Amino acid sequence: ATEAEEKDLVIIGGGVAGYVAAIKAGQAGLKVACIEKRGALGGTCLNVGCIPSKSLLNNSHLYHTILHDTKNRGIEVGDVKLNLQQMMKAKETSVSGLTKGIEFLFKKNNVEYIKGTGAFADEHTVAVNLIDGGETSVRGKNIIIATGSEATPFPGLTIDEKRVVTSTGAIALKEVPKKMVVIGGGIIGLEMGSVWSRLGAEVTVVEFLGQIGGPGMDTEISKMTQKILQKQGMKFKLNTKVTKGDDSGDTIKISVEAAKGGKEETVSFSALVAQAYQLTYSQLDADVVLVAIGRRPYTAGLGVENIGLETDERGRLVIDQEYRTKHPHIRVIGDCTFGPMLAHKAEEEAVAAVEFITKNYGHVNYNAIPSVMYTHPEVAWVGQTEAEVKNSGVKYNVGSFPFSANSRAKTNLDTEGIVKFIADAETDRILGIHIVGPNAGEMIAEGTLALEYGASSEDVARTSHAHPTLAEAFKEAAMATHAKAIHY
Ligand code: FAD
Ligand code: NAD
């Protein structure tokens, strides 16, 4: 950009939120610039998140299947060896292909790509510290902040991304650890824990809450998932908190205690008695510790304070329903503001925010954003959990169908899991769909569409689904919600 050149729209951050907004704005004929500091487009998701983790999940699943699940399928294999370096190369090929693809899309849609770190000089001007040296600045009639998020650190443990890692280090380990401790049994902990467990590590997941999967996973599905992952070799310590970590020796020592007992510490005599019975201090040894206790908005160095933008107690930039900050021409989307930290949520917001600029209206249905955990089997859901529906006081029906009764799952010898529907008992409108099972991540698209269209379980049940497909389990769960399944 030339000095203080004015654009219709300046976007800070070239992650999913930023790059999608840039392309959408370019398509609408706006003069648009996107500032990104990491030297590659696609943000966390493409560079160190969704894409590399899914590459490792897919290939580690293949490796694990070949090691443990071929004989009964009539396939005899010889020596199976892991070539971790090559597995990492395959991951890098997927990542670089996709990030370069976005550069191409920028050119195609006349988006100016500025490589550098942006900071607010004033309400309309972003100063850029260029990666290749030097500085520039760019003025925007409109500005979108899309600076994303970063891993929440664990107090007392220094992240070196080699032995004490966040997901960024966990997707790039040079060798398979013997023992890995995962702090946090949310999505990152379970996905990355699965990868290294399949490749041979002894993985122990320590989770503060009484269930795995992070906030949002239905309790019944979470329990089922935990059993399946345990069968695969992962160990879990629930209701347990890590109190400290010591990484000064050859192995890292992680001290844990029962979450309930810990809370009651020194409160009263009865609490002390309870503590004596409940508290179980113990220590876990690890070669690698993965810190996966959530992510927090990233706005460091952006200079939001220079222009008086507000953040809430969790560091999220405060916006209204049209993504506007207190300066209406500055909008915020993606991980650095409210809502689930998901790539497809960021993408929807990007389109809506640009539509607010170009057409004065935009729309995201936050009740119909699917979640997928890419373990094997996958876990996927959309809408409310059973606990949420119960708490809301609405009368509801539950229908479920096991993959063990589905013909395709049986032919695939891959029958663990269920599809579960929750529908309003009076209107039959679908309130939530929860799946653990093969291909759940693809199947939830149908559930999301059903929710978006306000479908009843009977609407889904009366829709023809091809035979033999896993999707028939979806249809039969819908049948079981308002009437009865045929095959179970
Ligand atoms: P980001 O992707 O974080 O992008 C923000 C960008 O802004 C970054 O590239 C950063 O360098 C840049 N930036 C920041 N400050 C500045 C500045 N001042 N100047 C210039 N540039 C700046 N989500 C899913 O939906 N599915 C998944 O399977 C999935 N898997 C994940 C796996 C892992 C291991 C992780 C960590 C996350 C995963 N996520 C997944 C979450 C997903 O990555 C995020 O929700 C998504 O990346 C958010 O997009 P964003 O554009 O808001 O932020
Ligand atoms: P998360 O919020 O999903 O899970 C964090 C877990 O850590 C929670 O279960 C929490 O109870 C637990 N925890 C917190 N403090 C703890 C402590 N001191 N000791 C033990 N446990 C503790 O966060 P995450 O797994 O780090 O993922 C971060 C974000 O990235 C999420 O918003 C997630 O949606 C996104 N992500 C999505 C995908 C996907 O869509 N497939 C994959 C990876 C990451």
Coordinates of C-alpha atoms and ligand atoms in Angstrom, one line a residue:
A1 CA 0.0 0.0 0.0
T2 CA 1.2 3.5 -0.6
E3 CA 1.3 5.8 2.4
A4 CA -2.1 6.1 4.0
E5 CA -3.9 5.0 0.9
E6 CA -7.7 4.8 1.5
K7 CA -9.6 1.6 1.1
D8 CA -13.3 0.8 1.3
L9 CA -12.3 -2.0 3.8
V10 CA -9.2 -2.8 5.7
I11 CA -9.1 -6.2 7.4
I12 CA -6.6 -7.0 10.2
G13 CA -5.9 -10.7 10.3
G14 CA -5.8 -13.2 7.4
G15 CA -7.3 -16.2 9.2
V16 CA -10.6 -17.8 8.2
A17 CA -12.6 -14.8 9.5
G18 CA -10.3 -12.2 7.7
Y19 CA -9.6 -14.0 4.5
V20 CA -13.2 -14.9 3.9
A21 CA -14.3 -11.3 4.6
A22 CA -11.6 -10.1 2.1
I23 CA -12.8 -12.4 -0.7
K24 CA -16.4 -11.6 -0.1
A25 CA -15.6 -7.8 -0.1
G26 CA -13.5 -8.2 -3.3
Q27 CA -16.4 -10.0 -4.9
A28 CA -18.7 -7.1 -4.0
G29 CA -16.3 -4.7 -5.8
L30 CA -14.9 -3.0 -2.7
K31 CA -11.3 -1.8 -2.6
V32 CA -10.0 -4.1 0.1
A33 CA -6.7 -4.8 1.9
C34 CA -6.0 -7.7 4.3
I35 CA -3.1 -7.4 6.7
E36 CA -1.5 -10.6 8.0
K37 CA 1.6 -11.0 10.1
R38 CA 2.4 -14.7 10.0
G39 CA 3.7 -14.7 6.4
A40 CA 0.9 -17.1 5.3
L41 CA -2.8 -16.7 4.9
G42 CA -5.4 -19.0 6.6
G43 CA -4.6 -18.2 10.2
T44 CA -4.6 -20.7 13.0
C45 CA -7.0 -23.0 11.2
L46 CA -5.0 -23.6 8.1
N47 CA -1.5 -23.2 9.5
V48 CA -1.6 -24.8 12.9
G49 CA -5.2 -25.8 13.6
C50 CA -8.0 -27.5 11.7
I51 CA -6.0 -28.6 8.7
P52 CA -2.7 -30.0 10.1
S53 CA -4.6 -31.7 13.0
K54 CA -7.0 -33.4 10.6
S55 CA -4.1 -34.6 8.4
L56 CA -2.5 -36.2 11.4
L57 CA -5.8 -37.6 12.6
N58 CA -6.5 -39.2 9.3
N59 CA -3.1 -40.7 8.8
S60 CA -2.7 -41.9 12.4
H61 CA -6.1 -43.5 12.1
L62 CA -5.0 -45.4 8.9
Y63 CA -1.8 -46.5 10.7
H64 CA -3.7 -47.7 13.7
T65 CA -6.2 -49.5 11.6
I66 CA -3.4 -51.2 9.6
L67 CA -1.7 -52.3 12.8
H68 CA -4.8 -53.5 14.6
D69 CA -7.7 -54.0 12.4
T70 CA -6.8 -55.8 9.2
K71 CA -6.7 -59.6 9.9
N72 CA -10.5 -59.9 10.5
R73 CA -11.0 -58.1 7.2
G74 CA -9.0 -60.7 5.3
I75 CA -6.0 -58.5 4.8
E76 CA -2.6 -59.8 5.8
V77 CA 0.1 -57.2 6.0
G78 CA 3.8 -57.5 6.6
D79 CA 5.9 -55.2 8.8
V80 CA 4.2 -52.0 9.5
K81 CA 6.4 -49.1 10.3
L82 CA 5.8 -45.5 11.2
N83 CA 7.7 -42.9 9.3
L84 CA 6.8 -39.8 11.3
Q85 CA 8.9 -37.5 9.2
Q86 CA 6.9 -38.5 6.1
M87 CA 3.6 -38.2 8.0
M88 CA 4.6 -34.6 9.0
K89 CA 5.5 -33.9 5.3
A90 CA 2.1 -35.1 4.1
K91 CA 0.6 -32.7 6.7
E92 CA 2.8 -29.8 5.4
T93 CA 1.8 -30.5 1.8
S94 CA -1.9 -30.2 2.7
V95 CA -1.3 -27.0 4.6
S96 CA 0.9 -25.2 2.0
G97 CA -1.5 -26.2 -0.9
L98 CA -4.4 -24.6 0.9
T99 CA -2.6 -21.4 2.1
K100 CA -1.3 -20.8 -1.4
G101 CA -4.8 -21.4 -2.7
I102 CA -6.0 -18.4 -0.7
E103 CA -3.3 -16.2 -2.1
F104 CA -4.6 -17.1 -5.5
L105 CA -8.1 -16.3 -4.5
F106 CA -6.9 -12.9 -3.2
K107 CA -5.5 -12.1 -6.6
K108 CA -8.6 -13.4 -8.4
N109 CA -10.8 -11.1 -6.3
N110 CA -8.5 -8.0 -6.3
V111 CA -7.6 -8.2 -2.6
E112 CA -4.4 -6.5 -1.6
Y113 CA -2.4 -8.7 0.7
I114 CA -0.2 -6.7 3.1
K115 CA 2.4 -8.9 5.0
G116 CA 2.9 -7.3 8.3
T117 CA 1.6 -6.5 11.8
G118 CA -1.2 -4.0 12.0
A119 CA -1.9 -1.5 14.8
F120 CA -4.4 1.3 15.1
A121 CA -2.9 4.7 14.6
D122 CA -6.3 6.3 14.8
E123 CA -9.9 5.2 14.2
H124 CA -9.5 5.1 10.4
T125 CA -5.7 4.4 10.1
V126 CA -3.8 1.1 10.6
A127 CA -0.1 1.4 10.8
V128 CA 1.7 -1.7 9.5
N129 CA 5.1 -3.0 10.5
L130 CA 6.1 -4.9 7.4
I131 CA 7.5 -8.4 7.6
D132 CA 10.2 -7.5 5.0
G133 CA 11.2 -4.4 7.0
G134 CA 9.8 -0.9 6.9
E135 CA 6.5 0.5 7.7
T136 CA 3.4 1.6 5.9
S137 CA -0.1 2.7 6.8
V138 CA -3.5 2.2 5.2
R139 CA -6.7 4.0 5.8
G140 CA -10.1 2.3 5.8
K141 CA -13.6 3.7 5.4
N142 CA -14.4 0.4 7.2
I143 CA -12.2 -1.8 9.3
I144 CA -12.7 -5.4 10.3
I145 CA -10.7 -6.8 13.2
A146 CA -10.1 -10.6 12.8
T147 CA -7.0 -11.2 14.9
G148 CA -8.2 -14.6 16.2
S149 CA -7.0 -16.4 19.4
E150 CA -4.1 -18.1 21.1
A151 CA -3.7 -21.0 23.5
T152 CA -4.4 -20.2 27.2
P153 CA -1.2 -20.8 29.1
F154 CA -1.1 -23.0 32.2
P155 CA 0.4 -21.0 35.2
G156 CA 3.7 -22.4 36.3
L157 CA 4.5 -24.3 33.1
T158 CA 6.6 -22.7 30.5
I159 CA 5.6 -23.5 27.0
D160 CA 8.6 -24.4 24.9
E161 CA 6.6 -26.2 22.1
K162 CA 8.9 -29.2 22.4
R163 CA 8.3 -30.8 25.8
V164 CA 5.6 -28.5 27.2
V165 CA 3.4 -27.9 24.2
T166 CA 0.2 -26.3 23.0
S167 CA -1.5 -27.7 20.0
T168 CA 1.1 -25.9 17.8
G169 CA 3.9 -28.1 19.3
A170 CA 1.6 -31.2 19.4
I171 CA 1.2 -31.1 15.6
A172 CA 5.0 -31.0 15.1
L173 CA 6.6 -33.4 17.6
K174 CA 9.8 -34.9 16.2
E175 CA 9.2 -38.3 17.9
V176 CA 6.4 -40.3 19.5
P177 CA 6.5 -39.6 23.3
K178 CA 6.5 -42.6 25.6
K179 CA 4.2 -40.8 28.1
M180 CA 2.1 -37.8 27.3
V181 CA -0.1 -35.9 29.8
V182 CA -2.8 -33.8 28.4
I183 CA -4.1 -31.0 30.6
G184 CA -7.8 -30.4 29.5
G185 CA -10.1 -33.0 28.0
G186 CA -11.7 -30.7 25.5
I187 CA -11.6 -31.0 21.7
I188 CA -7.9 -30.2 21.3
G189 CA -6.9 -32.6 24.1
L190 CA -9.0 -35.5 22.7
E191 CA -8.0 -34.9 19.0
M192 CA -4.3 -34.5 19.7
G193 CA -4.3 -37.1 22.4
S194 CA -5.9 -39.6 19.9
V195 CA -3.1 -38.9 17.4
W196 CA -0.3 -39.6 19.7
S197 CA -2.1 -42.5 21.4
R198 CA -2.6 -44.2 18.0
L199 CA 1.1 -43.6 17.1
G200 CA 2.1 -45.4 20.4
A201 CA 2.2 -42.9 23.2
E202 CA 0.7 -43.7 26.6
V203 CA -1.7 -40.8 26.9
T204 CA -3.4 -39.6 30.1
V205 CA -5.9 -36.9 29.9
V206 CA -6.6 -34.8 33.1
E207 CA -9.9 -33.0 33.0
F208 CA -11.2 -30.6 35.6
L209 CA -14.9 -31.4 34.9
G210 CA -16.8 -34.6 35.4
Q211 CA -17.0 -35.2 31.6
I212 CA -14.8 -35.0 28.5
G213 CA -15.4 -33.1 25.3
G214 CA -15.5 -29.6 26.6
P215 CA -18.6 -27.4 27.0
G216 CA -21.4 -28.3 24.7
M217 CA -21.0 -32.1 24.4
D218 CA -24.2 -34.0 25.4
T219 CA -23.5 -35.9 28.6
E220 CA -24.7 -39.3 27.3
I221 CA -22.6 -38.9 24.2
S222 CA -19.6 -37.8 26.2
K223 CA -19.8 -40.9 28.4
M224 CA -20.1 -43.2 25.4
T225 CA -17.1 -41.4 23.7
Q226 CA -15.0 -41.8 26.8
K227 CA -15.6 -45.5 26.9
I228 CA -14.7 -45.8 23.2
L229 CA -11.5 -43.8 23.6
Q230 CA -10.6 -45.8 26.7
K231 CA -10.9 -49.0 24.7
Q232 CA -8.4 -47.5 22.3
G233 CA -6.0 -47.1 25.1
M234 CA -6.4 -43.5 26.3
K235 CA -6.6 -42.9 30.1
F236 CA -8.7 -40.3 31.8
K237 CA -8.6 -38.6 35.2
L238 CA -11.8 -36.7 35.5
N239 CA -12.9 -34.3 38.3
T240 CA -9.2 -33.7 38.6
K241 CA -7.2 -30.5 38.5
V242 CA -3.5 -30.0 37.8
T243 CA -2.0 -28.1 40.7
K244 CA 1.5 -27.6 39.4
G245 CA 4.0 -28.9 36.9
D246 CA 7.7 -29.3 37.3
D247 CA 9.7 -29.4 34.0
S248 CA 13.2 -29.1 35.5
G249 CA 14.1 -32.8 35.2
D250 CA 14.3 -35.3 32.4
T251 CA 10.6 -36.2 32.9
I252 CA 8.0 -33.6 33.6
K253 CA 6.2 -34.0 36.9
I254 CA 2.6 -33.1 37.0
S255 CA 0.8 -32.9 40.4
V256 CA -2.9 -33.4 40.4
E257 CA -5.6 -33.5 43.0
A258 CA -9.3 -34.3 43.1
A259 CA -11.2 -31.2 41.9
K260 CA -14.0 -31.5 44.5
G261 CA -11.6 -32.1 47.5
G262 CA -9.4 -29.2 46.4
K263 CA -12.3 -26.8 46.3
E264 CA -13.3 -27.6 49.9
E265 CA -9.8 -27.2 51.3
T266 CA -9.6 -25.5 54.7
V267 CA -13.1 -24.2 54.6
S268 CA -14.6 -25.9 57.7
F269 CA -14.2 -28.9 59.9
S270 CA -16.6 -31.0 57.9
A271 CA -14.9 -29.9 54.8
L272 CA -11.6 -31.0 56.3
V273 CA -13.1 -34.4 57.0
A274 CA -14.5 -34.6 53.5
Q275 CA -11.1 -33.6 52.3
A276 CA -9.4 -36.4 54.2
Y277 CA -11.7 -38.9 52.4
Q278 CA -11.9 -37.3 49.0
L279 CA -8.6 -35.7 48.3
T280 CA -6.3 -37.9 46.3
Y281 CA -3.0 -36.2 45.5
S282 CA -0.9 -37.9 42.9
Q283 CA 1.8 -37.3 40.5
L284 CA 2.0 -38.1 36.8
D285 CA 5.3 -38.3 34.8
A286 CA 5.4 -37.3 31.2
D287 CA 7.9 -36.8 28.4
V288 CA 5.5 -34.4 26.8
V289 CA 2.7 -32.3 28.4
L290 CA 0.0 -30.9 26.1
V291 CA -1.7 -27.8 27.6
A292 CA -5.2 -27.7 26.1
I293 CA -7.3 -25.8 28.6
G294 CA -9.0 -23.5 26.1
R295 CA -8.0 -20.5 23.9
R296 CA -8.3 -16.8 24.5
P297 CA -8.8 -13.9 22.2
Y298 CA -5.6 -12.4 20.7
T299 CA -5.4 -8.6 20.4
A300 CA -1.8 -8.0 21.6
G301 CA -0.1 -5.1 20.0
L302 CA -3.2 -4.1 18.0
G303 CA -3.5 -0.8 19.9
V304 CA -7.3 -1.2 20.6
E305 CA -6.7 1.0 23.6
N306 CA -5.5 3.8 21.3
I307 CA -9.0 4.1 20.0
G308 CA -10.9 3.2 23.2
L309 CA -12.3 -0.2 22.1
E310 CA -13.8 -2.3 25.0
T311 CA -13.0 -5.9 25.9
D312 CA -15.0 -8.1 28.3
E313 CA -13.6 -10.0 31.3
R314 CA -12.4 -12.8 29.0
G315 CA -10.6 -10.4 26.6
R316 CA -13.2 -10.6 23.9
L317 CA -13.8 -7.4 21.9
V318 CA -17.2 -6.1 22.6
I319 CA -19.6 -5.7 19.6
D320 CA -23.3 -5.3 18.9
Q321 CA -25.5 -7.6 16.7
E322 CA -24.1 -6.1 13.5
Y323 CA -20.5 -6.9 14.7
R324 CA -19.9 -3.1 15.3
T325 CA -17.7 -1.7 18.0
K326 CA -18.4 1.6 19.6
H327 CA -16.9 3.1 16.4
P328 CA -19.6 1.8 14.0
H329 CA -17.2 1.6 11.0
I330 CA -15.0 -0.9 13.0
R331 CA -16.3 -4.4 13.2
V332 CA -15.0 -7.6 14.9
I333 CA -15.5 -11.2 13.8
G334 CA -14.1 -14.7 14.6
D335 CA -12.3 -16.0 17.6
C336 CA -11.4 -12.6 19.0
T337 CA -15.0 -11.8 19.9
F338 CA -18.1 -13.7 21.3
G339 CA -19.3 -17.1 20.3
P340 CA -17.8 -20.6 19.7
M341 CA -14.2 -20.6 18.5
L342 CA -14.8 -22.4 15.3
A343 CA -13.6 -21.8 11.7
H344 CA -17.1 -22.2 10.1
K345 CA -18.6 -19.7 12.7
A346 CA -15.8 -17.3 11.7
E347 CA -16.6 -17.8 8.1
E348 CA -20.4 -17.1 8.5
E349 CA -19.6 -14.0 10.5
A350 CA -17.2 -12.8 7.7
V351 CA -19.9 -13.0 5.1
A352 CA -22.5 -11.4 7.3
A353 CA -20.2 -8.5 8.4
V354 CA -19.4 -7.7 4.8
E355 CA -23.1 -7.9 3.9
F356 CA -23.8 -5.4 6.7
I357 CA -21.3 -3.0 5.0
T358 CA -22.4 -3.5 1.4
K359 CA -26.2 -4.1 1.9
N360 CA -27.0 -3.1 5.4
Y361 CA -28.2 -6.6 6.4
G362 CA -26.6 -9.9 7.3
H363 CA -27.5 -13.0 9.2
V364 CA -25.9 -15.8 11.2
N365 CA -28.1 -18.4 13.0
Y366 CA -26.1 -19.1 16.1
N367 CA -28.5 -21.9 17.1
A368 CA -27.5 -23.9 14.1
I369 CA -23.7 -23.9 14.2
P370 CA -22.4 -27.6 14.2
S371 CA -19.6 -28.9 16.3
V372 CA -17.4 -31.8 15.3
M373 CA -14.7 -33.7 17.1
Y374 CA -12.5 -35.6 14.6
T375 CA -11.6 -38.6 16.7
H376 CA -12.5 -42.1 15.5
P377 CA -15.4 -42.4 15.7
E378 CA -16.2 -38.8 15.2
V379 CA -18.5 -36.9 17.6
A380 CA -20.8 -34.2 16.1
W381 CA -23.7 -32.2 17.4
V382 CA -25.9 -29.2 16.6
G383 CA -28.5 -27.4 18.7
Q384 CA -29.2 -28.0 22.4
T385 CA -27.9 -30.8 24.7
E386 CA -30.5 -32.9 26.6
A387 CA -29.4 -31.1 29.8
E388 CA -30.0 -27.7 28.2
V389 CA -33.5 -28.7 27.0
K390 CA -34.3 -30.1 30.4
N391 CA -33.2 -26.9 32.1
S392 CA -35.3 -24.8 29.7
G393 CA -38.4 -26.6 31.0
V394 CA -39.6 -27.6 27.5
K395 CA -41.2 -31.1 27.3
Y396 CA -39.2 -33.2 24.9
N397 CA -38.8 -36.6 23.3
V398 CA -35.5 -38.4 22.7
G399 CA -35.0 -40.9 19.9
S400 CA -31.8 -42.8 19.3
F401 CA -30.5 -45.4 17.0
P402 CA -27.2 -47.4 17.4
F403 CA -24.8 -47.9 14.5
S404 CA -24.6 -51.6 15.6
A405 CA -28.1 -51.9 14.0
N406 CA -27.1 -50.1 10.8
S407 CA -26.3 -52.3 7.7
R408 CA -23.5 -50.1 6.3
A409 CA -21.7 -49.8 9.7
K410 CA -21.9 -53.6 10.0
T411 CA -20.4 -54.1 6.5
N412 CA -17.6 -51.6 7.5
L413 CA -17.0 -53.4 10.8
D414 CA -17.3 -50.0 12.4
T415 CA -20.4 -50.1 14.6
E416 CA -19.6 -48.1 17.7
G417 CA -21.9 -45.1 18.6
I418 CA -25.4 -43.8 18.2
V419 CA -27.4 -41.0 16.7
K420 CA -29.6 -39.2 19.2
F421 CA -32.4 -36.7 18.4
I422 CA -34.1 -34.4 20.9
A423 CA -37.4 -32.9 19.7
D424 CA -40.1 -30.7 21.3
A425 CA -42.8 -33.2 22.7
E426 CA -45.7 -30.9 21.5
T427 CA -44.6 -29.7 18.1
D428 CA -41.9 -32.4 17.3
R429 CA -39.6 -29.5 16.2
I430 CA -36.0 -30.7 16.4
L431 CA -34.1 -29.1 19.3
G432 CA -30.8 -30.9 19.1
I433 CA -29.0 -33.7 17.3
H434 CA -26.0 -35.6 18.8
I435 CA -23.9 -38.2 17.1
V436 CA -21.0 -40.4 18.0
G437 CA -20.2 -42.7 15.2
P438 CA -18.4 -43.2 11.9
N439 CA -18.8 -40.2 9.6
A440 CA -20.7 -38.2 12.2
G441 CA -18.9 -35.0 11.0
E442 CA -20.4 -35.3 7.5
M443 CA -23.8 -36.5 8.8
I444 CA -24.3 -33.5 11.1
A445 CA -24.7 -31.3 7.9
E446 CA -28.1 -32.9 7.4
G447 CA -28.9 -32.2 11.1
T448 CA -27.8 -28.6 10.7
L449 CA -30.0 -28.1 7.6
A450 CA -32.9 -29.7 9.4
L451 CA -32.5 -27.3 12.3
E452 CA -32.0 -24.3 10.0
Y453 CA -35.3 -25.1 8.2
G454 CA -37.1 -25.7 11.5
A455 CA -37.8 -29.4 10.6
S456 CA -39.6 -31.8 12.8
S457 CA -38.2 -35.3 13.5
E458 CA -41.0 -36.7 11.4
D459 CA -39.8 -34.5 8.4
V460 CA -36.5 -36.3 8.6
A461 CA -38.0 -39.7 9.2
R462 CA -40.2 -39.4 6.1
T463 CA -37.2 -38.4 3.9
S464 CA -35.8 -41.2 1.8
H465 CA -32.2 -42.0 2.7
A466 CA -30.1 -44.2 0.3
H467 CA -29.5 -47.8 1.3
P468 CA -27.0 -49.0 2.6
T469 CA -25.6 -45.8 4.1
L470 CA -24.6 -44.7 7.6
A471 CA -27.1 -41.9 7.1
E472 CA -29.9 -44.4 7.5
A473 CA -29.0 -44.5 11.2
F474 CA -29.8 -40.7 11.2
K475 CA -33.2 -41.3 9.6
E476 CA -34.0 -44.2 12.0
A477 CA -33.1 -42.0 15.0
A478 CA -35.6 -39.5 13.7
M479 CA -38.2 -42.3 13.4
A480 CA -37.5 -43.3 17.0
T481 CA -38.2 -39.8 18.1
H482 CA -41.8 -39.4 17.0
A483 CA -42.7 -43.1 16.4
K484 CA -40.5 -46.2 16.2
A485 CA -37.4 -47.2 14.3
I486 CA -37.8 -50.2 12.0
H487 CA -34.4 -51.9 12.5
Y488 CA -34.1 -51.6 16.3
Ligands
FAD1 P1 -7.2 -17.0 13.4 O1 -7.3 -18.2 12.5 O2 -6.5 -17.2 14.7 O3 -6.5 -15.9 12.5 C1 -6.1 -14.7 13.0 C2 -4.9 -14.2 12.2 O4 -4.7 -12.9 12.5 C3 -3.7 -15.0 12.5 O5 -3.1 -15.6 11.3 C4 -2.7 -13.9 13.1 O6 -1.4 -14.1 12.7 C5 -3.3 -12.7 12.5 N1 -3.0 -11.5 13.3 C6 -3.2 -11.3 14.7 N2 -2.9 -10.1 15.0 C7 -2.5 -9.4 13.9 C8 -2.1 -8.1 13.7 N3 -2.0 -7.2 14.7 N4 -1.7 -7.8 12.4 C9 -1.8 -8.7 11.4 N5 -2.2 -9.9 11.6 C10 -2.6 -10.3 12.8 N6 -12.2 -25.1 14.2 C11 -13.0 -25.8 13.4 O7 -14.1 -25.3 13.1 N7 -12.7 -27.1 13.1 C12 -11.6 -27.7 13.4 O8 -11.4 -28.8 13.1 C13 -10.7 -27.0 14.2 N8 -9.5 -27.5 14.6 C14 -8.6 -26.8 15.4 C15 -7.5 -27.4 15.8 C16 -6.6 -26.7 16.5 C17 -5.3 -27.4 17.0 C18 -6.8 -25.4 16.9 C19 -5.8 -24.6 17.7 C20 -8.0 -24.8 16.5 C21 -8.9 -25.5 15.7 N9 -10.1 -24.9 15.3 C22 -11.0 -25.6 14.6 C23 -10.5 -23.5 15.6 C24 -10.2 -22.6 14.4 O9 -8.8 -22.7 14.1 C25 -10.5 -21.1 14.8 O10 -11.8 -21.0 15.2 C26 -10.3 -20.2 13.6 O11 -9.0 -20.3 13.1 C27 -10.7 -18.8 13.9 O12 -10.4 -18.0 12.8 P2 -10.0 -16.4 13.0 O13 -9.8 -15.9 11.6 O14 -11.0 -15.8 13.9 O15 -8.6 -16.4 13.8
NAD2 P1 -12.0 -26.5 25.3 O1 -12.7 -25.4 25.9 O2 -12.7 -27.3 24.2 O3 -11.6 -27.5 26.4 C1 -10.8 -27.2 27.5 C2 -11.0 -28.2 28.6 O4 -10.0 -28.0 29.5 C3 -12.3 -28.1 29.2 O5 -13.0 -29.3 29.2 C4 -12.0 -27.6 30.6 O6 -12.9 -28.1 31.6 C5 -10.6 -28.2 30.8 N1 -9.8 -27.4 31.8 C6 -9.6 -26.1 31.9 N2 -8.7 -25.8 32.9 C7 -8.3 -27.0 33.3 C8 -7.3 -27.4 34.3 N3 -6.6 -26.5 35.0 N4 -7.1 -28.7 34.6 C9 -7.8 -29.7 33.8 N5 -8.7 -29.3 32.9 C10 -8.9 -28.0 32.6 O7 -10.6 -25.9 24.7 P2 -9.5 -26.6 23.8 O8 -9.7 -28.1 23.6 O9 -8.2 -26.1 24.2 O10 -9.9 -26.0 22.4 C11 -9.8 -24.5 22.2 C12 -10.7 -24.1 21.1 O11 -10.4 -24.6 19.8 C13 -12.2 -24.6 21.4 O12 -13.0 -23.4 21.3 C14 -12.5 -25.5 20.2 O13 -13.8 -25.3 19.8 C15 -11.5 -25.1 19.1 N6 -11.1 -26.3 18.4 C16 -12.1 -26.9 17.7 C17 -11.8 -28.1 17.0 C18 -12.9 -28.7 16.2 O14 -13.8 -28.1 15.9 N7 -12.7 -30.0 15.8 C19 -10.6 -28.7 17.2 C20 -9.7 -28.1 18.0 C21 -9.9 -26.9 18.6

